[in-house]
Amino acid sequence: MTTPVPVGGFPAPDMLVDLPLGEVYGFLEPGPVVLLTTRRGERANVMTMSWHMMVEFVPPRIACVVSDADHSAAALTVTGECVIAIPPADLLAGVVAIGNSSGRSEDKFAAFGLTPLAAETVAAPLIGECFVDLECRVIDSSLADRFGIRVLEVIKAWRNPAVDDTRTLHHRGHGVFAVDGETIRTASRMP
Ligand SMILES: Cc1cc2nc3c(=O)[nH]c(=O)nc-3n(C[C@H](O)[C@H](O)[C@H](O)COP(=O)(O)O)c2cc1C
């Protein structure tokens, strides 16, 4: 047995191996994978998004990354509003296809058989096949140019009891997904 060589007082991490930087996001990507809808003029569009995080309880605020390369980014910038819809796991094939095609060249609602529904407070559509729909306004774009980050505020939230499958999808990177599994309930002091 080799004795670890102390580095800065700690044992050397001899059992660890290099983790390529390109693999990092797959470990931290929070999920669930969501669909983000926008509507600019008469055109509704939808993209897949998994880089997002909660930043406030109530009103719910969500920071998300929408790349300038996405057609959705311009619609989000011009209208300042969108819907975040949470797809069930059985929508996986559509979720991947939506994230690998652009509203620049096709109507993704028609192409992937999604049902657009009228939202109450925004022009962007809700999605009938999703089990949660969140009507959102952009409240901060100060990091949009640098990182594509926008902070959204949820103005109105819907749950769809007609969708039985409420398992969420979580992107592990490179087209690999985890499906939401066992729920463990503990005593909580969270709001
Ligand atoms: C699983 C998955 C997750 C994605 N997450 C994001 C994301 O968080 N932010 C982003 O800008 N693009 C993300 N994308 C890529 C967009 O969905 C993709 O560029 C899409 O074609 C944009 O559509 P649009 O041009 O119609 O806006 C993701 C794609 C997939 C498949």
Coordinates of N, CA and C and ligand atoms in Angstrom, one line a residue:
M1 N 0.8 -1.2 0.0 CA 0.0 0.0 0.0 C 0.9 1.3 0.0
T2 N 0.6 2.2 -0.9 CA 1.4 3.4 -0.9 C 0.8 4.5 0.1
T3 N 1.7 5.2 0.7 CA 1.2 6.2 1.6 C 0.9 7.5 0.8
P4 N -0.3 8.1 1.0 CA -0.6 9.3 0.2 C 0.4 10.4 0.6
V5 N 0.8 11.1 -0.4 CA 1.7 12.3 -0.2 C 0.8 13.5 0.1
P6 N 1.0 14.0 1.3 CA 0.1 15.2 1.7 C 0.4 16.4 0.8
V7 N -0.7 16.9 0.3 CA -0.6 18.2 -0.5 C -1.4 19.2 0.3
G8 N -0.8 20.2 0.7 CA -1.4 21.3 1.5 C -2.1 20.7 2.8
G9 N -1.5 19.6 3.3 CA -2.1 19.0 4.5 C -3.1 17.9 4.2
F10 N -3.6 17.8 3.0 CA -4.6 16.7 2.7 C -3.9 15.6 1.9
P11 N -4.5 14.4 2.0 CA -4.0 13.3 1.3 C -4.1 13.5 -0.2
A12 N -3.2 13.1 -1.0 CA -3.2 13.2 -2.5 C -4.4 12.4 -3.0
P13 N -5.2 12.9 -4.0 CA -6.4 12.3 -4.5 C -6.0 11.2 -5.6
D14 N -5.3 10.2 -5.1 CA -4.7 9.2 -6.0 C -5.8 8.3 -6.8
M15 N -7.0 8.2 -6.1 CA -8.0 7.4 -6.7 C -8.8 8.1 -7.8
L16 N -8.6 9.4 -8.0 CA -9.4 10.2 -8.9 C -8.8 10.2 -10.3
V17 N -9.6 10.3 -11.3 CA -9.2 10.4 -12.7 C -9.6 11.7 -13.3
D18 N -9.0 12.1 -14.4 CA -9.3 13.4 -15.0 C -10.8 13.3 -15.6
L19 N -11.5 14.4 -15.3 CA -12.9 14.6 -15.9 C -12.8 15.7 -17.0
P20 N -13.0 15.3 -18.3 CA -12.9 16.3 -19.3 C -13.9 17.5 -19.1
L21 N -13.5 18.7 -19.3 CA -14.3 19.9 -19.0 C -15.7 19.8 -19.8
G22 N -15.6 19.2 -21.0 CA -16.9 19.0 -21.8 C -17.9 18.1 -21.2
E23 N -17.5 17.3 -20.1 CA -18.4 16.4 -19.5 C -19.1 17.1 -18.2
V24 N -18.6 18.2 -17.8 CA -19.0 18.8 -16.5 C -20.5 19.1 -16.5
Y25 N -21.0 19.7 -17.6 CA -22.4 20.1 -17.5 C -23.4 19.0 -17.3
G26 N -23.0 17.8 -17.7 CA -23.9 16.6 -17.6 C -24.1 16.2 -16.1
F27 N -23.1 16.6 -15.3 CA -23.3 16.3 -13.8 C -24.1 17.4 -13.1
L28 N -24.0 18.6 -13.6 CA -24.6 19.7 -12.9 C -26.0 20.2 -13.5
E29 N -26.2 19.8 -14.7 CA -27.4 20.3 -15.4 C -28.6 19.9 -14.6
P30 N -29.4 20.9 -14.1 CA -30.4 20.7 -13.1 C -31.6 20.0 -13.6
G31 N -32.1 20.3 -14.8 CA -33.3 19.8 -15.2 C -34.4 20.4 -14.4
P32 N -35.7 20.1 -14.6 CA -36.1 19.3 -15.6 C -36.0 19.9 -17.0
V33 N -35.9 19.1 -18.0 CA -35.9 19.7 -19.4 C -37.3 20.3 -19.6
V34 N -37.3 21.5 -20.1 CA -38.5 22.2 -20.3 C -38.6 22.7 -21.8
L35 N -39.8 23.0 -22.2 CA -40.1 23.6 -23.5 C -40.4 25.1 -23.3
L36 N -39.8 26.0 -24.1 CA -40.0 27.4 -23.9 C -40.7 27.9 -25.2
T37 N -41.9 28.5 -25.0 CA -42.6 29.0 -26.2 C -42.5 30.5 -26.3
T38 N -42.6 31.0 -27.5 CA -42.6 32.4 -27.7 C -43.6 32.7 -28.8
R39 N -44.0 33.9 -29.0 CA -44.8 34.3 -30.1 C -44.5 35.7 -30.5
R40 N -44.0 35.8 -31.8 CA -43.7 37.1 -32.3 C -44.6 37.3 -33.5
G41 N -45.5 38.3 -33.4 CA -46.5 38.5 -34.5 C -47.4 37.3 -34.5
E42 N -47.6 36.7 -35.7 CA -48.5 35.6 -35.8 C -47.8 34.2 -35.5
R43 N -46.4 34.3 -35.5 CA -45.6 33.1 -35.4 C -45.3 32.6 -34.0
A44 N -45.8 31.4 -33.7 CA -45.5 30.9 -32.4 C -44.3 29.9 -32.6
N45 N -43.4 29.8 -31.6 CA -42.3 28.9 -31.7 C -42.1 28.2 -30.4
V46 N -41.3 27.2 -30.4 CA -41.0 26.4 -29.2 C -39.5 25.9 -29.3
M47 N -38.8 25.9 -28.2 CA -37.5 25.4 -28.1 C -37.3 24.5 -26.9
T48 N -36.4 23.6 -26.9 CA -36.1 22.8 -25.7 C -35.0 23.6 -24.9
M49 N -35.2 23.5 -23.5 CA -34.2 24.3 -22.7 C -34.0 23.5 -21.4
S50 N -32.7 23.3 -21.1 CA -32.4 22.7 -19.8 C -31.5 23.5 -18.9
W51 N -31.0 24.6 -19.4 CA -30.1 25.4 -18.6 C -30.9 26.5 -17.9
H52 N -31.4 26.2 -16.7 CA -32.3 27.1 -16.0 C -32.1 26.9 -14.5
M53 N -32.4 27.8 -13.7 CA -32.4 27.7 -12.2 C -33.4 28.6 -11.6
M54 N -34.0 28.2 -10.4 CA -34.9 29.0 -9.7 C -34.0 30.1 -8.9
V55 N -34.5 31.3 -8.9 CA -33.8 32.3 -8.1 C -34.7 33.0 -7.1
E56 N -36.0 32.7 -7.1 CA -36.9 33.2 -6.0 C -38.1 32.3 -5.9
F57 N -38.7 32.2 -4.6 CA -39.9 31.4 -4.4 C -41.1 32.0 -5.0
V58 N -41.6 33.1 -4.4 CA -42.8 33.8 -4.8 C -42.6 35.3 -4.8
P59 N -42.8 36.0 -6.0 CA -43.2 35.4 -7.2 C -42.1 34.5 -7.7
P60 N -42.4 33.3 -8.3 CA -41.3 32.5 -8.8 C -40.5 33.2 -9.9
R61 N -39.2 33.1 -9.7 CA -38.3 33.7 -10.7 C -37.3 32.7 -11.2
I62 N -37.0 32.7 -12.5 CA -36.2 31.6 -13.1 C -35.2 32.3 -13.9
A63 N -33.9 32.0 -13.7 CA -32.8 32.4 -14.6 C -32.6 31.3 -15.7
C64 N -32.6 31.8 -16.9 CA -32.4 30.7 -18.0 C -31.4 31.2 -19.0
V65 N -30.8 30.3 -19.7 CA -29.9 30.6 -20.8 C -30.6 30.3 -22.1
V66 N -30.8 31.4 -22.9 CA -31.3 31.2 -24.3 C -30.3 31.8 -25.2
S67 N -29.6 30.9 -26.0 CA -28.5 31.4 -26.8 C -29.0 32.3 -27.9
D68 N -28.1 33.2 -28.3 CA -28.4 34.1 -29.5 C -28.6 33.3 -30.7
A69 N -28.0 32.1 -30.8 CA -28.1 31.3 -32.0 C -29.5 30.7 -32.1
D70 N -30.3 30.7 -31.1 CA -31.7 30.2 -31.1 C -32.6 31.3 -31.7
H71 N -33.5 30.9 -32.6 CA -34.5 31.8 -33.2 C -35.3 32.4 -32.1
S72 N -35.5 31.6 -31.0 CA -36.4 32.1 -29.9 C -35.8 33.3 -29.2
A73 N -34.5 33.5 -29.2 CA -33.8 34.5 -28.5 C -34.4 35.9 -28.9
A74 N -34.5 36.1 -30.3 CA -35.0 37.4 -30.8 C -36.4 37.6 -30.3
A75 N -37.2 36.6 -30.4 CA -38.6 36.7 -30.0 C -38.7 37.1 -28.5
L76 N -37.9 36.5 -27.7 CA -37.9 36.7 -26.3 C -37.5 38.2 -26.0
T77 N -36.5 38.6 -26.8 CA -36.0 40.0 -26.6 C -37.0 41.0 -27.0
V78 N -37.7 40.8 -28.2 CA -38.6 41.8 -28.7 C -39.9 41.8 -27.9
T79 N -40.4 40.6 -27.5 CA -41.7 40.6 -26.8 C -41.6 40.6 -25.3
G80 N -40.5 40.2 -24.8 CA -40.3 40.2 -23.3 C -41.1 39.2 -22.6
E81 N -41.7 38.2 -23.3 CA -42.5 37.2 -22.6 C -42.4 35.8 -23.3
C82 N -42.8 34.8 -22.5 CA -42.7 33.4 -23.0 C -43.5 32.5 -22.1
V83 N -43.6 31.3 -22.4 CA -44.2 30.3 -21.6 C -43.2 29.2 -21.4
I84 N -43.0 28.7 -20.1 CA -42.2 27.6 -19.9 C -43.1 26.4 -19.6
A85 N -43.0 25.3 -20.4 CA -43.9 24.2 -20.2 C -43.1 23.0 -19.9
I86 N -43.6 22.2 -18.9 CA -42.8 21.0 -18.5 C -43.4 19.8 -19.2
P87 N -42.6 19.1 -20.0 CA -43.1 18.0 -20.8 C -43.0 16.7 -19.9
P88 N -43.9 15.7 -20.1 CA -43.8 14.4 -19.4 C -42.7 13.6 -20.1
A89 N -42.2 12.6 -19.4 CA -41.1 11.8 -20.0 C -41.5 11.2 -21.3
D90 N -42.8 10.8 -21.4 CA -43.1 10.1 -22.7 C -43.1 11.0 -23.9
L91 N -42.8 12.3 -23.7 CA -42.7 13.2 -24.8 C -41.2 13.3 -25.3
L92 N -40.3 12.4 -24.8 CA -38.9 12.5 -25.0 C -38.5 12.7 -26.5
A93 N -39.1 11.9 -27.4 CA -38.7 12.0 -28.8 C -39.0 13.4 -29.3
G94 N -40.1 14.0 -29.0 CA -40.5 15.3 -29.4 C -39.6 16.4 -28.8
V95 N -39.3 16.2 -27.6 CA -38.4 17.2 -26.9 C -37.0 17.2 -27.5
V96 N -36.5 16.1 -27.9 CA -35.2 16.1 -28.6 C -35.3 16.7 -30.0
A97 N -36.4 16.3 -30.7 CA -36.5 16.8 -32.1 C -36.7 18.4 -32.0
I98 N -37.5 18.9 -31.1 CA -37.7 20.3 -30.9 C -36.4 21.0 -30.6
G99 N -35.5 20.4 -29.9 CA -34.2 21.0 -29.6 C -33.2 20.8 -30.6
N100 N -33.5 20.1 -31.7 CA -32.6 19.9 -32.8 C -33.2 20.5 -34.1
S101 N -34.1 21.4 -34.0 CA -34.6 22.0 -35.2 C -35.0 23.5 -34.9
S102 N -35.2 24.3 -35.9 CA -35.4 25.7 -35.6 C -36.7 26.3 -36.2
G103 N -37.3 27.1 -35.4 CA -38.5 27.8 -35.9 C -38.2 28.8 -37.0
R104 N -36.9 29.0 -37.2 CA -36.5 29.8 -38.4 C -37.0 29.2 -39.7
S105 N -37.0 27.9 -39.8 CA -37.3 27.2 -41.0 C -38.6 26.4 -41.0
E106 N -39.2 26.2 -39.8 CA -40.4 25.4 -39.8 C -41.3 25.8 -38.6
D107 N -42.6 25.4 -38.7 CA -43.6 25.6 -37.6 C -43.5 24.3 -36.7
K108 N -42.8 24.4 -35.6 CA -42.5 23.3 -34.8 C -43.8 22.7 -34.1
F109 N -44.7 23.6 -33.8 CA -46.0 23.1 -33.2 C -46.7 22.1 -34.2
A110 N -46.7 22.5 -35.5 CA -47.3 21.6 -36.4 C -46.5 20.4 -36.7
A111 N -45.2 20.6 -36.8 CA -44.2 19.5 -37.2 C -44.2 18.4 -36.1
F112 N -44.3 18.8 -34.8 CA -44.2 17.8 -33.8 C -45.5 17.6 -33.0
G113 N -46.6 18.0 -33.6 CA -47.9 17.6 -33.1 C -48.2 18.2 -31.7
L114 N -47.8 19.4 -31.5 CA -48.1 20.0 -30.2 C -49.3 20.9 -30.3
T115 N -50.1 20.9 -29.2 CA -51.3 21.7 -29.2 C -51.1 23.0 -28.5
P116 N -51.1 24.1 -29.3 CA -51.0 25.5 -28.7 C -52.3 25.9 -28.0
L117 N -52.2 26.4 -26.8 CA -53.4 26.8 -26.1 C -53.2 28.3 -25.7
A118 N -54.3 29.1 -25.6 CA -54.2 30.5 -25.3 C -53.8 30.7 -23.8
A119 N -52.8 31.5 -23.6 CA -52.4 31.8 -22.3 C -53.3 33.0 -21.8
E120 N -53.2 33.3 -20.5 CA -54.1 34.3 -19.9 C -53.4 35.7 -20.0
T121 N -52.1 35.7 -19.8 CA -51.4 37.0 -19.6 C -50.3 37.3 -20.7
V122 N -50.0 36.3 -21.5 CA -48.9 36.5 -22.5 C -49.4 36.0 -23.8
A123 N -48.8 36.4 -24.9 CA -49.2 36.0 -26.3 C -48.7 34.6 -26.6
A124 N -47.6 34.3 -26.0 CA -46.9 32.9 -26.3 C -47.9 31.9 -25.8
P125 N -48.0 30.7 -26.6 CA -48.9 29.7 -26.2 C -48.5 28.7 -25.1
L126 N -49.5 28.2 -24.4 CA -49.3 27.1 -23.5 C -49.2 25.8 -24.4
I127 N -48.8 24.7 -23.8 CA -48.7 23.5 -24.6 C -49.6 22.4 -24.0
G128 N -50.6 22.0 -24.7 CA -51.6 21.1 -24.2 C -51.1 19.7 -23.7
E129 N -49.9 19.3 -24.3 CA -49.4 18.0 -23.9 C -48.5 18.1 -22.7
C130 N -48.2 19.3 -22.1 CA -47.4 19.4 -21.0 C -48.2 19.4 -19.7
F131 N -47.6 19.0 -18.5 CA -48.3 18.9 -17.3 C -48.2 20.1 -16.4
V132 N -47.3 21.0 -16.7 CA -47.3 22.4 -16.1 C -46.9 23.4 -17.1
D133 N -47.6 24.5 -17.1 CA -47.3 25.7 -18.0 C -47.2 26.9 -17.2
L134 N -46.1 27.7 -17.4 CA -45.8 28.9 -16.7 C -45.8 30.1 -17.6
E135 N -46.6 31.0 -17.4 CA -46.6 32.3 -18.2 C -45.6 33.2 -17.5
C136 N -44.6 33.7 -18.4 CA -43.5 34.4 -17.8 C -43.2 35.7 -18.5
R137 N -42.7 36.7 -17.8 CA -42.2 37.9 -18.3 C -40.7 38.0 -18.0
V138 N -40.0 38.6 -19.0 CA -38.5 38.8 -18.7 C -38.4 40.0 -17.8
I139 N -37.7 39.9 -16.7 CA -37.6 41.0 -15.8 C -36.2 41.5 -15.7
D140 N -35.2 40.7 -16.3 CA -33.8 41.2 -16.3 C -33.1 40.6 -17.5
S141 N -32.5 41.4 -18.3 CA -31.7 40.9 -19.5 C -30.3 41.4 -19.4
S142 N -29.9 41.9 -18.2 CA -28.6 42.5 -18.2 C -27.4 41.6 -18.5
L143 N -27.6 40.3 -18.4 CA -26.5 39.4 -18.7 C -26.8 38.6 -20.0
A144 N -27.8 39.1 -20.8 CA -28.2 38.4 -22.0 C -27.1 38.5 -23.1
D145 N -26.5 39.7 -23.3 CA -25.4 39.8 -24.3 C -24.2 39.0 -24.0
R146 N -23.9 38.9 -22.7 CA -22.6 38.2 -22.3 C -22.8 36.7 -22.2
F147 N -24.0 36.3 -21.6 CA -24.1 34.9 -21.3 C -25.4 34.3 -21.8
G148 N -26.3 35.1 -22.5 CA -27.6 34.6 -22.9 C -28.6 34.4 -21.7
I149 N -28.2 34.9 -20.6 CA -29.0 34.8 -19.4 C -30.1 35.8 -19.3
R150 N -31.4 35.3 -19.1 CA -32.5 36.2 -18.8 C -33.1 35.7 -17.5
V151 N -33.6 36.7 -16.7 CA -34.4 36.3 -15.5 C -35.9 36.5 -15.9
L152 N -36.6 35.4 -15.7 CA -38.1 35.4 -15.9 C -38.8 35.5 -14.6
E153 N -40.0 36.1 -14.6 CA -40.9 36.0 -13.5 C -42.2 35.3 -14.0
V154 N -42.6 34.4 -13.2 CA -43.8 33.6 -13.5 C -45.0 34.5 -13.1
I155 N -45.9 34.8 -14.0 CA -47.1 35.7 -13.7 C -48.3 34.8 -13.4
K156 N -48.4 33.7 -14.1 CA -49.5 32.8 -14.0 C -49.0 31.4 -14.2
A157 N -49.5 30.4 -13.4 CA -49.0 29.1 -13.5 C -50.2 28.1 -13.6
W158 N -50.1 27.1 -14.5 CA -51.2 26.1 -14.7 C -50.6 24.7 -14.5
R159 N -51.5 23.9 -14.0 CA -51.2 22.4 -14.0 C -52.3 21.8 -14.9
N160 N -51.9 20.7 -15.6 CA -52.8 20.0 -16.5 C -53.1 18.6 -15.9
P161 N -54.2 18.5 -15.2 CA -54.6 17.2 -14.6 C -54.8 16.1 -15.7
A162 N -55.0 16.5 -17.0 CA -55.3 15.5 -18.0 C -54.1 14.7 -18.4
V163 N -52.9 15.3 -18.1 CA -51.6 14.6 -18.4 C -51.3 13.7 -17.2
D164 N -51.4 12.4 -17.4 CA -51.1 11.4 -16.3 C -49.6 11.3 -16.0
D165 N -48.8 11.3 -17.0 CA -47.4 11.1 -16.9 C -46.7 12.4 -16.3
T166 N -46.3 12.4 -15.1 CA -45.7 13.6 -14.5 C -44.2 13.4 -14.2
R167 N -43.7 12.4 -14.8 CA -42.2 12.1 -14.7 C -41.5 13.1 -15.5
T168 N -40.5 13.8 -14.9 CA -39.7 14.8 -15.7 C -38.5 14.2 -16.3
L169 N -38.0 14.9 -17.3 CA -36.7 14.4 -18.0 C -35.6 15.3 -17.5
H170 N -34.4 14.7 -17.4 CA -33.2 15.5 -16.9 C -32.1 15.1 -17.9
H171 N -31.5 16.2 -18.5 CA -30.5 15.9 -19.5 C -29.2 15.7 -18.9
R172 N -28.6 14.6 -19.1 CA -27.2 14.2 -18.6 C -26.1 14.6 -19.6
G173 N -26.5 15.2 -20.7 CA -25.5 15.6 -21.7 C -25.4 14.6 -22.8
H174 N -25.0 15.2 -24.0 CA -24.8 14.3 -25.2 C -25.9 13.4 -25.5
G175 N -27.2 13.9 -25.3 CA -28.3 13.1 -25.7 C -28.7 12.0 -24.7
V176 N -28.1 12.0 -23.5 CA -28.5 11.0 -22.5 C -29.4 11.7 -21.5
F177 N -30.5 11.0 -21.1 CA -31.5 11.6 -20.2 C -31.7 10.7 -19.0
A178 N -32.0 11.3 -17.9 CA -32.5 10.5 -16.7 C -33.9 10.8 -16.6
V179 N -34.7 9.8 -16.2 CA -36.1 10.1 -16.0 C -36.4 10.1 -14.5
D180 N -37.1 11.1 -14.1 CA -37.5 11.3 -12.7 C -37.9 10.0 -12.0
G181 N -37.4 9.7 -10.8 CA -37.8 8.4 -10.2 C -38.4 8.5 -8.9
E182 N -37.9 7.8 -7.9 CA -38.5 7.7 -6.6 C -38.5 9.0 -5.9
T183 N -39.6 9.3 -5.2 CA -39.8 10.5 -4.4 C -39.6 10.1 -2.9
I184 N -38.7 10.9 -2.2 CA -38.5 10.6 -0.8 C -38.9 11.9 0.0
R185 N -39.9 11.7 0.9 CA -40.4 12.9 1.6 C -39.7 13.0 3.0
T186 N -39.2 14.2 3.3 CA -38.6 14.4 4.6 C -39.3 15.6 5.3
A187 N -39.1 15.7 6.6 CA -39.6 16.9 7.3 C -38.8 18.1 6.8
S188 N -39.5 19.2 6.4 CA -38.8 20.3 5.7 C -39.2 21.6 6.3
R189 N -38.2 22.5 6.4 CA -38.5 23.8 6.9 C -38.5 24.8 5.7
M190 N -38.4 24.3 4.5 CA -38.5 25.1 3.3 C -39.9 25.7 3.2
P191 N -40.1 26.9 2.6 CA -41.4 27.4 2.4 C -42.2 26.5 1.5
Ligands
LIG1 C1 -32.0 18.5 -24.2 C2 -31.7 19.8 -24.8 C3 -31.5 20.9 -24.0 C4 -31.3 22.2 -24.5 N1 -31.1 23.3 -23.7 C5 -30.9 24.5 -24.2 C6 -30.7 25.6 -23.3 O1 -30.8 25.5 -22.1 N2 -30.5 26.8 -23.9 C7 -30.4 27.0 -25.2 O2 -30.2 28.1 -25.7 N3 -30.6 26.0 -26.1 C8 -30.8 24.7 -25.6 N4 -31.0 23.7 -26.4 C9 -30.9 23.9 -27.9 C10 -32.2 24.5 -28.5 O3 -33.4 23.8 -28.1 C11 -32.0 24.5 -30.0 O4 -31.0 25.3 -30.4 C12 -33.3 24.8 -30.7 O5 -33.1 24.4 -32.1 C13 -33.6 26.3 -30.8 O6 -34.8 26.4 -31.5 P1 -35.2 27.8 -32.2 O7 -34.1 28.2 -33.2 O8 -36.6 27.5 -32.9 O9 -35.3 28.8 -31.1 C14 -31.3 22.4 -25.9 C15 -31.5 21.3 -26.8 C16 -31.7 20.0 -26.2 C17 -31.9 18.9 -27.2

